[in-house]
């Protein structure tokens, strides 16, 4: 199974991503709970690119390739924006009280919590983020 | 995504319906402004019809909580489905809120 989607850096296109993930998950017989988790991880990863890769006011693309092979679902996100390695972000401190919790910083953390592997490369002027999830246990 | 606030028994009950994703968050942020302007009243976030939440939605929930706490109010969450409960658990939000 291979599928592709291209979105602009416009958060109003997030529902198109959700529809894409739902289709991919259905094709791989992934249950609803994991489908929602994959939706969440992908929304966070893609929105991060939409919000930060390109200078404000400029239009840019984010390409999403999905592939299911041998029990592993892999998404590859690529964009031509500013080099940024999200795997280097610090984990938030989950033990803080509400007063001390920062408002942001949860997106990339959720990606890392949900996916089994997250790898970043910068190649040929592109940020390439590879996210994979082993789903063989739920999809024998 | 629809966000409706009703005053019930002296509490501000907020009903979230649909998907609170990044695309829906800017409008939801406008819709919850009355909660931020309220004067220490208890707030209930009713999630019975909330299907999905991402970090943009969590950010709104935390903003409401910080605002209420600073005025001595409480924020209660009710009716979360298992998927959303799982997101709260992963992010440590379960420890921040009170649940009904």
PDB file of C-alpha atoms in Angstrom:
ATOM      1  CA  UNK A   1       0.000   0.000   0.000  1.00  0.00           C
ATOM      2  CA  UNK A   2       1.345   3.399  -1.002  1.00  0.00           C
ATOM      3  CA  UNK A   3      -0.457   6.714  -0.906  1.00  0.00           C
ATOM      4  CA  UNK A   4       0.490  10.345  -1.317  1.00  0.00           C
ATOM      5  CA  UNK A   5      -0.962  13.711  -0.269  1.00  0.00           C
ATOM      6  CA  UNK A   6       0.300  17.257  -0.781  1.00  0.00           C
ATOM      7  CA  UNK A   7      -0.981  20.074   1.439  1.00  0.00           C
ATOM      8  CA  UNK A   8      -0.219  23.801   1.564  1.00  0.00           C
ATOM      9  CA  UNK A   9       1.016  25.486   4.745  1.00  0.00           C
ATOM     10  CA  UNK A  10      -2.571  26.350   5.689  1.00  0.00           C
ATOM     11  CA  UNK A  11      -4.038  24.879   8.881  1.00  0.00           C
ATOM     12  CA  UNK A  12      -7.494  24.956   7.289  1.00  0.00           C
ATOM     13  CA  UNK A  13      -6.278  21.960   5.229  1.00  0.00           C
ATOM     14  CA  UNK A  14      -5.869  19.776   8.363  1.00  0.00           C
ATOM     15  CA  UNK A  15      -9.259  18.062   7.780  1.00  0.00           C
ATOM     16  CA  UNK A  16      -7.897  16.809   4.404  1.00  0.00           C
ATOM     17  CA  UNK A  17      -5.042  15.178   6.317  1.00  0.00           C
ATOM     18  CA  UNK A  18      -7.530  13.503   8.688  1.00  0.00           C
ATOM     19  CA  UNK A  19      -9.488  12.110   5.726  1.00  0.00           C
ATOM     20  CA  UNK A  20      -6.227  10.822   4.188  1.00  0.00           C
ATOM     21  CA  UNK A  21      -5.158   9.085   7.420  1.00  0.00           C
ATOM     22  CA  UNK A  22      -8.626   7.541   7.791  1.00  0.00           C
ATOM     23  CA  UNK A  23      -8.329   6.079   4.268  1.00  0.00           C
ATOM     24  CA  UNK A  24      -4.843   4.724   4.908  1.00  0.00           C
ATOM     25  CA  UNK A  25      -5.944   3.192   8.223  1.00  0.00           C
ATOM     26  CA  UNK A  26      -9.005   1.604   6.676  1.00  0.00           C
ATOM     27  CA  UNK A  27      -6.914   0.055   3.930  1.00  0.00           C
ATOM     28  CA  UNK A  28      -4.579  -1.420   6.578  1.00  0.00           C
ATOM     29  CA  UNK A  29      -7.469  -2.655   8.805  1.00  0.00           C
ATOM     30  CA  UNK A  30      -6.314  -0.490  11.697  1.00  0.00           C
ATOM     31  CA  UNK A  31      -8.760  -0.201  14.590  1.00  0.00           C
ATOM     32  CA  UNK A  32     -10.449   3.088  15.509  1.00  0.00           C
ATOM     33  CA  UNK A  33      -8.365   3.803  18.629  1.00  0.00           C
ATOM     34  CA  UNK A  34      -5.054   3.475  16.788  1.00  0.00           C
ATOM     35  CA  UNK A  35      -6.464   5.399  13.816  1.00  0.00           C
ATOM     36  CA  UNK A  36      -7.186   8.310  16.146  1.00  0.00           C
ATOM     37  CA  UNK A  37      -3.686   8.153  17.603  1.00  0.00           C
ATOM     38  CA  UNK A  38      -2.154   8.140  14.110  1.00  0.00           C
ATOM     39  CA  UNK A  39      -4.383  11.089  13.186  1.00  0.00           C
ATOM     40  CA  UNK A  40      -3.113  12.949  16.219  1.00  0.00           C
ATOM     41  CA  UNK A  41       0.586  12.209  15.593  1.00  0.00           C
ATOM     42  CA  UNK A  42       0.295  13.192  11.938  1.00  0.00           C
ATOM     43  CA  UNK A  43      -1.679  16.352  12.671  1.00  0.00           C
ATOM     44  CA  UNK A  44       0.987  17.469  15.148  1.00  0.00           C
ATOM     45  CA  UNK A  45       3.876  16.701  12.782  1.00  0.00           C
ATOM     46  CA  UNK A  46       2.222  18.334   9.755  1.00  0.00           C
ATOM     47  CA  UNK A  47       0.962  21.400  11.655  1.00  0.00           C
ATOM     48  CA  UNK A  48       4.491  21.927  12.944  1.00  0.00           C
ATOM     49  CA  UNK A  49       5.662  22.204   9.322  1.00  0.00           C
ATOM     50  CA  UNK A  50       2.687  24.399   8.350  1.00  0.00           C
ATOM     51  CA  UNK A  51       3.340  26.822  11.207  1.00  0.00           C
ATOM     52  CA  UNK A  52       7.113  27.019  11.260  1.00  0.00           C
ATOM     53  CA  UNK A  53       8.816  25.766   8.077  1.00  0.00           C
ATOM     54  CA  UNK A  54       8.049  28.735   5.838  1.00  0.00           C
ATOM     55  CA  UNK A  55       8.343  32.475   6.563  1.00  0.00           C
ATOM     56  CA  UNK A  56       4.987  34.047   7.553  1.00  0.00           C
ATOM     57  CA  UNK A  57       2.959  35.071   4.518  1.00  0.00           C
ATOM     58  CA  UNK A  58       4.715  32.751   2.048  1.00  0.00           C
ATOM     59  CA  UNK A  59       3.064  29.713   0.510  1.00  0.00           C
ATOM     60  CA  UNK A  60       4.790  26.341   0.780  1.00  0.00           C
ATOM     61  CA  UNK A  61       3.952  22.668   0.503  1.00  0.00           C
ATOM     62  CA  UNK A  62       4.199  19.690   2.780  1.00  0.00           C
ATOM     63  CA  UNK A  63       4.304  16.287   1.086  1.00  0.00           C
ATOM     64  CA  UNK A  64       3.075  13.191   2.887  1.00  0.00           C
ATOM     65  CA  UNK A  65       3.837   9.673   1.690  1.00  0.00           C
ATOM     66  CA  UNK A  66       2.299   6.676   3.417  1.00  0.00           C
ATOM     67  CA  UNK A  67       3.477   3.112   2.957  1.00  0.00           C
ATOM     68  CA  UNK A  68       2.396  -0.096   4.651  1.00  0.00           C
ATOM     69  CA  UNK A  69       4.863  -2.930   4.371  1.00  0.00           C
ATOM     70  CA  UNK A  70       5.462  -6.064   6.422  1.00  0.00           C
ATOM     71  CA  UNK A  71       3.456  -4.927   9.447  1.00  0.00           C
ATOM     72  CA  UNK A  72       4.939  -1.442   9.584  1.00  0.00           C
ATOM     73  CA  UNK A  73       3.115   1.733   8.596  1.00  0.00           C
ATOM     74  CA  UNK A  74       5.536   4.494   7.593  1.00  0.00           C
ATOM     75  CA  UNK A  75       4.793   8.139   6.880  1.00  0.00           C
ATOM     76  CA  UNK A  76       7.386  10.379   5.254  1.00  0.00           C
ATOM     77  CA  UNK A  77       6.848  14.132   5.562  1.00  0.00           C
ATOM     78  CA  UNK A  78       8.916  16.444   3.407  1.00  0.00           C
ATOM     79  CA  UNK A  79       9.051  20.211   2.959  1.00  0.00           C
ATOM     80  CA  UNK A  80      11.419  22.761   1.450  1.00  0.00           C
ATOM     81  CA  UNK A  81      11.325  25.136   4.416  1.00  0.00           C
ATOM     82  CA  UNK A  82      13.819  26.203   7.068  1.00  0.00           C
ATOM     83  CA  UNK A  83      15.901  23.264   8.349  1.00  0.00           C
ATOM     84  CA  UNK A  84      14.413  22.088  11.640  1.00  0.00           C
ATOM     85  CA  UNK A  85      14.941  18.839  13.494  1.00  0.00           C
ATOM     86  CA  UNK A  86      11.891  18.158  15.708  1.00  0.00           C
ATOM     87  CA  UNK A  87      13.522  15.081  17.208  1.00  0.00           C
ATOM     88  CA  UNK A  88      15.852  17.415  19.145  1.00  0.00           C
ATOM     89  CA  UNK A  89      13.028  19.157  21.041  1.00  0.00           C
ATOM     90  CA  UNK A  90      13.033  18.701  24.814  1.00  0.00           C
ATOM     91  CA  UNK A  91      10.245  16.692  26.431  1.00  0.00           C
ATOM     92  CA  UNK A  92       7.801  18.767  28.480  1.00  0.00           C
ATOM     93  CA  UNK A  93       7.837  18.321  32.275  1.00  0.00           C
ATOM     94  CA  UNK A  94       4.565  16.467  32.910  1.00  0.00           C
ATOM     95  CA  UNK A  95       4.889  16.729  36.692  1.00  0.00           C
ATOM     96  CA  UNK A  96       4.403  20.513  36.833  1.00  0.00           C
ATOM     97  CA  UNK A  97       1.244  22.050  38.314  1.00  0.00           C
ATOM     98  CA  UNK A  98      -1.136  23.874  35.968  1.00  0.00           C
ATOM     99  CA  UNK A  99       0.210  27.265  37.021  1.00  0.00           C
ATOM    100  CA  UNK A 100       3.701  26.290  35.871  1.00  0.00           C
ATOM    101  CA  UNK A 101       2.869  24.268  32.766  1.00  0.00           C
ATOM    102  CA  UNK A 102       3.776  26.147  29.561  1.00  0.00           C
ATOM    103  CA  UNK A 103       0.881  26.535  27.120  1.00  0.00           C
ATOM    104  CA  UNK A 104       2.707  24.925  24.181  1.00  0.00           C
ATOM    105  CA  UNK A 105       5.308  22.263  23.481  1.00  0.00           C
ATOM    106  CA  UNK A 106       3.074  19.185  23.452  1.00  0.00           C
ATOM    107  CA  UNK A 107       2.804  18.574  19.693  1.00  0.00           C
ATOM    108  CA  UNK A 108       6.165  16.957  18.986  1.00  0.00           C
ATOM    109  CA  UNK A 109       6.002  15.144  22.326  1.00  0.00           C
ATOM    110  CA  UNK A 110       2.730  13.506  21.238  1.00  0.00           C
ATOM    111  CA  UNK A 111       4.322  12.463  17.933  1.00  0.00           C
ATOM    112  CA  UNK A 112       7.134  10.728  19.813  1.00  0.00           C
ATOM    113  CA  UNK A 113       4.727   9.126  22.299  1.00  0.00           C
ATOM    114  CA  UNK A 114       2.529   7.635  19.584  1.00  0.00           C
ATOM    115  CA  UNK A 115       4.995   6.581  16.877  1.00  0.00           C
ATOM    116  CA  UNK A 116       7.548   3.795  17.385  1.00  0.00           C
ATOM    117  CA  UNK A 117      10.273   5.531  15.374  1.00  0.00           C
ATOM    118  CA  UNK A 118      10.827   9.162  14.425  1.00  0.00           C
ATOM    119  CA  UNK A 119      13.822  10.043  12.260  1.00  0.00           C
ATOM    120  CA  UNK A 120      14.887  13.358  10.786  1.00  0.00           C
ATOM    121  CA  UNK A 121      17.180  14.052   7.834  1.00  0.00           C
ATOM    122  CA  UNK A 122      17.942  17.196   5.868  1.00  0.00           C
ATOM    123  CA  UNK A 123      18.658  16.232   2.284  1.00  0.00           C
ATOM    124  CA  UNK A 124      18.701  18.106  -1.031  1.00  0.00           C
ATOM    125  CA  UNK A 125      17.240  21.237   0.557  1.00  0.00           C
ATOM    126  CA  UNK A 126      14.389  19.341   2.216  1.00  0.00           C
ATOM    127  CA  UNK A 127      13.359  18.494   5.747  1.00  0.00           C
ATOM    128  CA  UNK A 128      12.496  14.803   5.722  1.00  0.00           C
ATOM    129  CA  UNK A 129      10.740  13.358   8.752  1.00  0.00           C
ATOM    130  CA  UNK A 130      10.091   9.613   8.773  1.00  0.00           C
ATOM    131  CA  UNK A 131       7.506   8.327  11.252  1.00  0.00           C
ATOM    132  CA  UNK A 132       6.793   4.653  11.622  1.00  0.00           C
ATOM    133  CA  UNK A 133       4.451   2.497  13.638  1.00  0.00           C
ATOM    134  CA  UNK A 134       4.533  -1.247  13.992  1.00  0.00           C
ATOM    135  CA  UNK A 135       0.953  -2.412  13.586  1.00  0.00           C
ATOM    136  CA  UNK A 136       1.531  -6.108  13.025  1.00  0.00           C
ATOM    137  CA  UNK A 137       0.117  -6.879  16.459  1.00  0.00           C
ATOM    138  CA  UNK A 138      -3.236  -5.307  15.577  1.00  0.00           C
ATOM    139  CA  UNK A 139      -3.162  -6.370  11.927  1.00  0.00           C
ATOM    140  CA  UNK A 140      -1.965  -9.979  11.717  1.00  0.00           C
TER     141      UNK A 140
ATOM    142  CA  UNK B   1     -16.877  21.914  15.638  1.00  0.00           C
ATOM    143  CA  UNK B   2     -19.392  23.731  17.867  1.00  0.00           C
ATOM    144  CA  UNK B   3     -18.731  25.303  21.259  1.00  0.00           C
ATOM    145  CA  UNK B   4     -21.682  26.418  23.380  1.00  0.00           C
ATOM    146  CA  UNK B   5     -21.589  27.973  26.845  1.00  0.00           C
ATOM    147  CA  UNK B   6     -24.622  27.798  29.162  1.00  0.00           C
ATOM    148  CA  UNK B   7     -24.921  29.014  32.740  1.00  0.00           C
ATOM    149  CA  UNK B   8     -26.410  26.185  34.822  1.00  0.00           C
ATOM    150  CA  UNK B   9     -26.748  26.188  38.636  1.00  0.00           C
ATOM    151  CA  UNK B  10     -24.199  28.969  38.924  1.00  0.00           C
ATOM    152  CA  UNK B  11     -21.623  27.139  36.808  1.00  0.00           C
ATOM    153  CA  UNK B  12     -20.470  27.864  33.270  1.00  0.00           C
ATOM    154  CA  UNK B  13     -21.039  24.641  31.347  1.00  0.00           C
ATOM    155  CA  UNK B  14     -19.262  24.485  28.001  1.00  0.00           C
ATOM    156  CA  UNK B  15     -20.373  21.913  25.443  1.00  0.00           C
ATOM    157  CA  UNK B  16     -17.812  20.831  22.843  1.00  0.00           C
ATOM    158  CA  UNK B  17     -19.209  19.040  19.796  1.00  0.00           C
ATOM    159  CA  UNK B  18     -17.065  17.534  17.024  1.00  0.00           C
ATOM    160  CA  UNK B  19     -13.335  17.639  16.304  1.00  0.00           C
ATOM    161  CA  UNK B  20     -11.188  20.135  18.189  1.00  0.00           C
ATOM    162  CA  UNK B  21      -8.227  20.029  15.791  1.00  0.00           C
ATOM    163  CA  UNK B  22      -5.797  22.756  14.741  1.00  0.00           C
ATOM    164  CA  UNK B  23      -8.185  23.983  12.028  1.00  0.00           C
ATOM    165  CA  UNK B  24     -11.070  24.351  14.506  1.00  0.00           C
ATOM    166  CA  UNK B  25      -9.035  25.834  17.370  1.00  0.00           C
ATOM    167  CA  UNK B  26      -9.042  29.541  16.340  1.00  0.00           C
ATOM    168  CA  UNK B  27     -12.863  29.693  16.339  1.00  0.00           C
ATOM    169  CA  UNK B  28     -13.096  27.665  19.563  1.00  0.00           C
ATOM    170  CA  UNK B  29     -10.630  30.083  21.142  1.00  0.00           C
ATOM    171  CA  UNK B  30     -13.002  32.961  20.336  1.00  0.00           C
ATOM    172  CA  UNK B  31     -15.984  30.978  21.618  1.00  0.00           C
ATOM    173  CA  UNK B  32     -14.409  30.330  25.028  1.00  0.00           C
ATOM    174  CA  UNK B  33     -13.532  33.974  25.725  1.00  0.00           C
ATOM    175  CA  UNK B  34     -16.481  34.329  28.168  1.00  0.00           C
ATOM    176  CA  UNK B  35     -14.839  31.610  30.324  1.00  0.00           C
ATOM    177  CA  UNK B  36     -11.643  33.649  30.537  1.00  0.00           C
ATOM    178  CA  UNK B  37     -13.600  36.789  31.404  1.00  0.00           C
ATOM    179  CA  UNK B  38     -15.678  35.090  34.122  1.00  0.00           C
ATOM    180  CA  UNK B  39     -15.175  35.942  37.761  1.00  0.00           C
ATOM    181  CA  UNK B  40     -14.131  32.810  39.634  1.00  0.00           C
ATOM    182  CA  UNK B  41     -17.260  30.825  38.727  1.00  0.00           C
ATOM    183  CA  UNK B  42     -16.771  27.093  38.418  1.00  0.00           C
ATOM    184  CA  UNK B  43     -16.418  25.885  34.844  1.00  0.00           C
ATOM    185  CA  UNK B  44     -17.522  22.528  33.441  1.00  0.00           C
ATOM    186  CA  UNK B  45     -16.035  21.372  30.119  1.00  0.00           C
ATOM    187  CA  UNK B  46     -18.589  18.887  28.757  1.00  0.00           C
ATOM    188  CA  UNK B  47     -16.806  16.514  26.369  1.00  0.00           C
ATOM    189  CA  UNK B  48     -19.646  14.041  25.780  1.00  0.00           C
ATOM    190  CA  UNK B  49     -19.823  15.045  22.104  1.00  0.00           C
ATOM    191  CA  UNK B  50     -16.120  15.820  21.648  1.00  0.00           C
ATOM    192  CA  UNK B  51     -14.746  13.311  19.132  1.00  0.00           C
ATOM    193  CA  UNK B  52     -11.093  14.322  18.929  1.00  0.00           C
ATOM    194  CA  UNK B  53      -8.581  16.710  20.444  1.00  0.00           C
ATOM    195  CA  UNK B  54      -5.065  17.696  19.384  1.00  0.00           C
ATOM    196  CA  UNK B  55      -2.469  19.861  21.125  1.00  0.00           C
ATOM    197  CA  UNK B  56      -4.270  22.990  19.860  1.00  0.00           C
ATOM    198  CA  UNK B  57      -7.312  21.947  21.881  1.00  0.00           C
ATOM    199  CA  UNK B  58      -5.233  20.960  24.917  1.00  0.00           C
ATOM    200  CA  UNK B  59      -3.737  24.436  24.786  1.00  0.00           C
ATOM    201  CA  UNK B  60      -7.246  25.955  25.064  1.00  0.00           C
ATOM    202  CA  UNK B  61      -8.195  23.683  27.968  1.00  0.00           C
ATOM    203  CA  UNK B  62      -5.002  24.642  29.814  1.00  0.00           C
ATOM    204  CA  UNK B  63      -5.629  28.346  29.145  1.00  0.00           C
ATOM    205  CA  UNK B  64      -9.109  28.018  30.693  1.00  0.00           C
ATOM    206  CA  UNK B  65      -7.682  26.153  33.698  1.00  0.00           C
ATOM    207  CA  UNK B  66      -4.910  28.674  34.356  1.00  0.00           C
ATOM    208  CA  UNK B  67      -7.391  31.555  34.125  1.00  0.00           C
ATOM    209  CA  UNK B  68      -9.930  29.904  36.462  1.00  0.00           C
ATOM    210  CA  UNK B  69      -7.318  28.893  39.035  1.00  0.00           C
ATOM    211  CA  UNK B  70      -5.894  32.402  39.173  1.00  0.00           C
ATOM    212  CA  UNK B  71      -9.384  33.578  40.261  1.00  0.00           C
ATOM    213  CA  UNK B  72      -9.968  30.740  42.743  1.00  0.00           C
ATOM    214  CA  UNK B  73     -12.354  28.823  40.473  1.00  0.00           C
ATOM    215  CA  UNK B  74     -12.438  25.155  39.550  1.00  0.00           C
ATOM    216  CA  UNK B  75     -12.536  23.478  36.155  1.00  0.00           C
ATOM    217  CA  UNK B  76     -14.313  20.123  35.886  1.00  0.00           C
ATOM    218  CA  UNK B  77     -14.225  17.861  32.856  1.00  0.00           C
ATOM    219  CA  UNK B  78     -17.053  15.480  32.136  1.00  0.00           C
ATOM    220  CA  UNK B  79     -17.842  12.859  29.500  1.00  0.00           C
ATOM    221  CA  UNK B  80     -14.467  12.252  27.858  1.00  0.00           C
ATOM    222  CA  UNK B  81     -14.290   9.250  25.534  1.00  0.00           C
ATOM    223  CA  UNK B  82     -11.461   6.715  25.935  1.00  0.00           C
ATOM    224  CA  UNK B  83      -9.389   8.112  23.065  1.00  0.00           C
ATOM    225  CA  UNK B  84      -9.408  11.612  24.531  1.00  0.00           C
ATOM    226  CA  UNK B  85      -8.762  10.213  28.012  1.00  0.00           C
ATOM    227  CA  UNK B  86      -5.675   8.545  26.528  1.00  0.00           C
ATOM    228  CA  UNK B  87      -4.422  11.868  25.119  1.00  0.00           C
ATOM    229  CA  UNK B  88      -4.912  13.461  28.567  1.00  0.00           C
ATOM    230  CA  UNK B  89      -2.982  10.611  30.115  1.00  0.00           C
ATOM    231  CA  UNK B  90      -0.056  10.854  27.653  1.00  0.00           C
ATOM    232  CA  UNK B  91       0.340  14.588  28.265  1.00  0.00           C
ATOM    233  CA  UNK B  92      -0.058  14.535  32.057  1.00  0.00           C
ATOM    234  CA  UNK B  93      -3.307  16.551  31.748  1.00  0.00           C
ATOM    235  CA  UNK B  94      -5.140  13.944  33.840  1.00  0.00           C
ATOM    236  CA  UNK B  95      -3.321  15.290  36.897  1.00  0.00           C
ATOM    237  CA  UNK B  96      -4.181  18.919  36.177  1.00  0.00           C
ATOM    238  CA  UNK B  97      -7.989  18.788  35.940  1.00  0.00           C
ATOM    239  CA  UNK B  98     -10.829  17.658  38.161  1.00  0.00           C
ATOM    240  CA  UNK B  99     -13.199  15.107  36.653  1.00  0.00           C
ATOM    241  CA  UNK B 100     -16.904  14.449  37.164  1.00  0.00           C
TER     242      UNK B 100
END
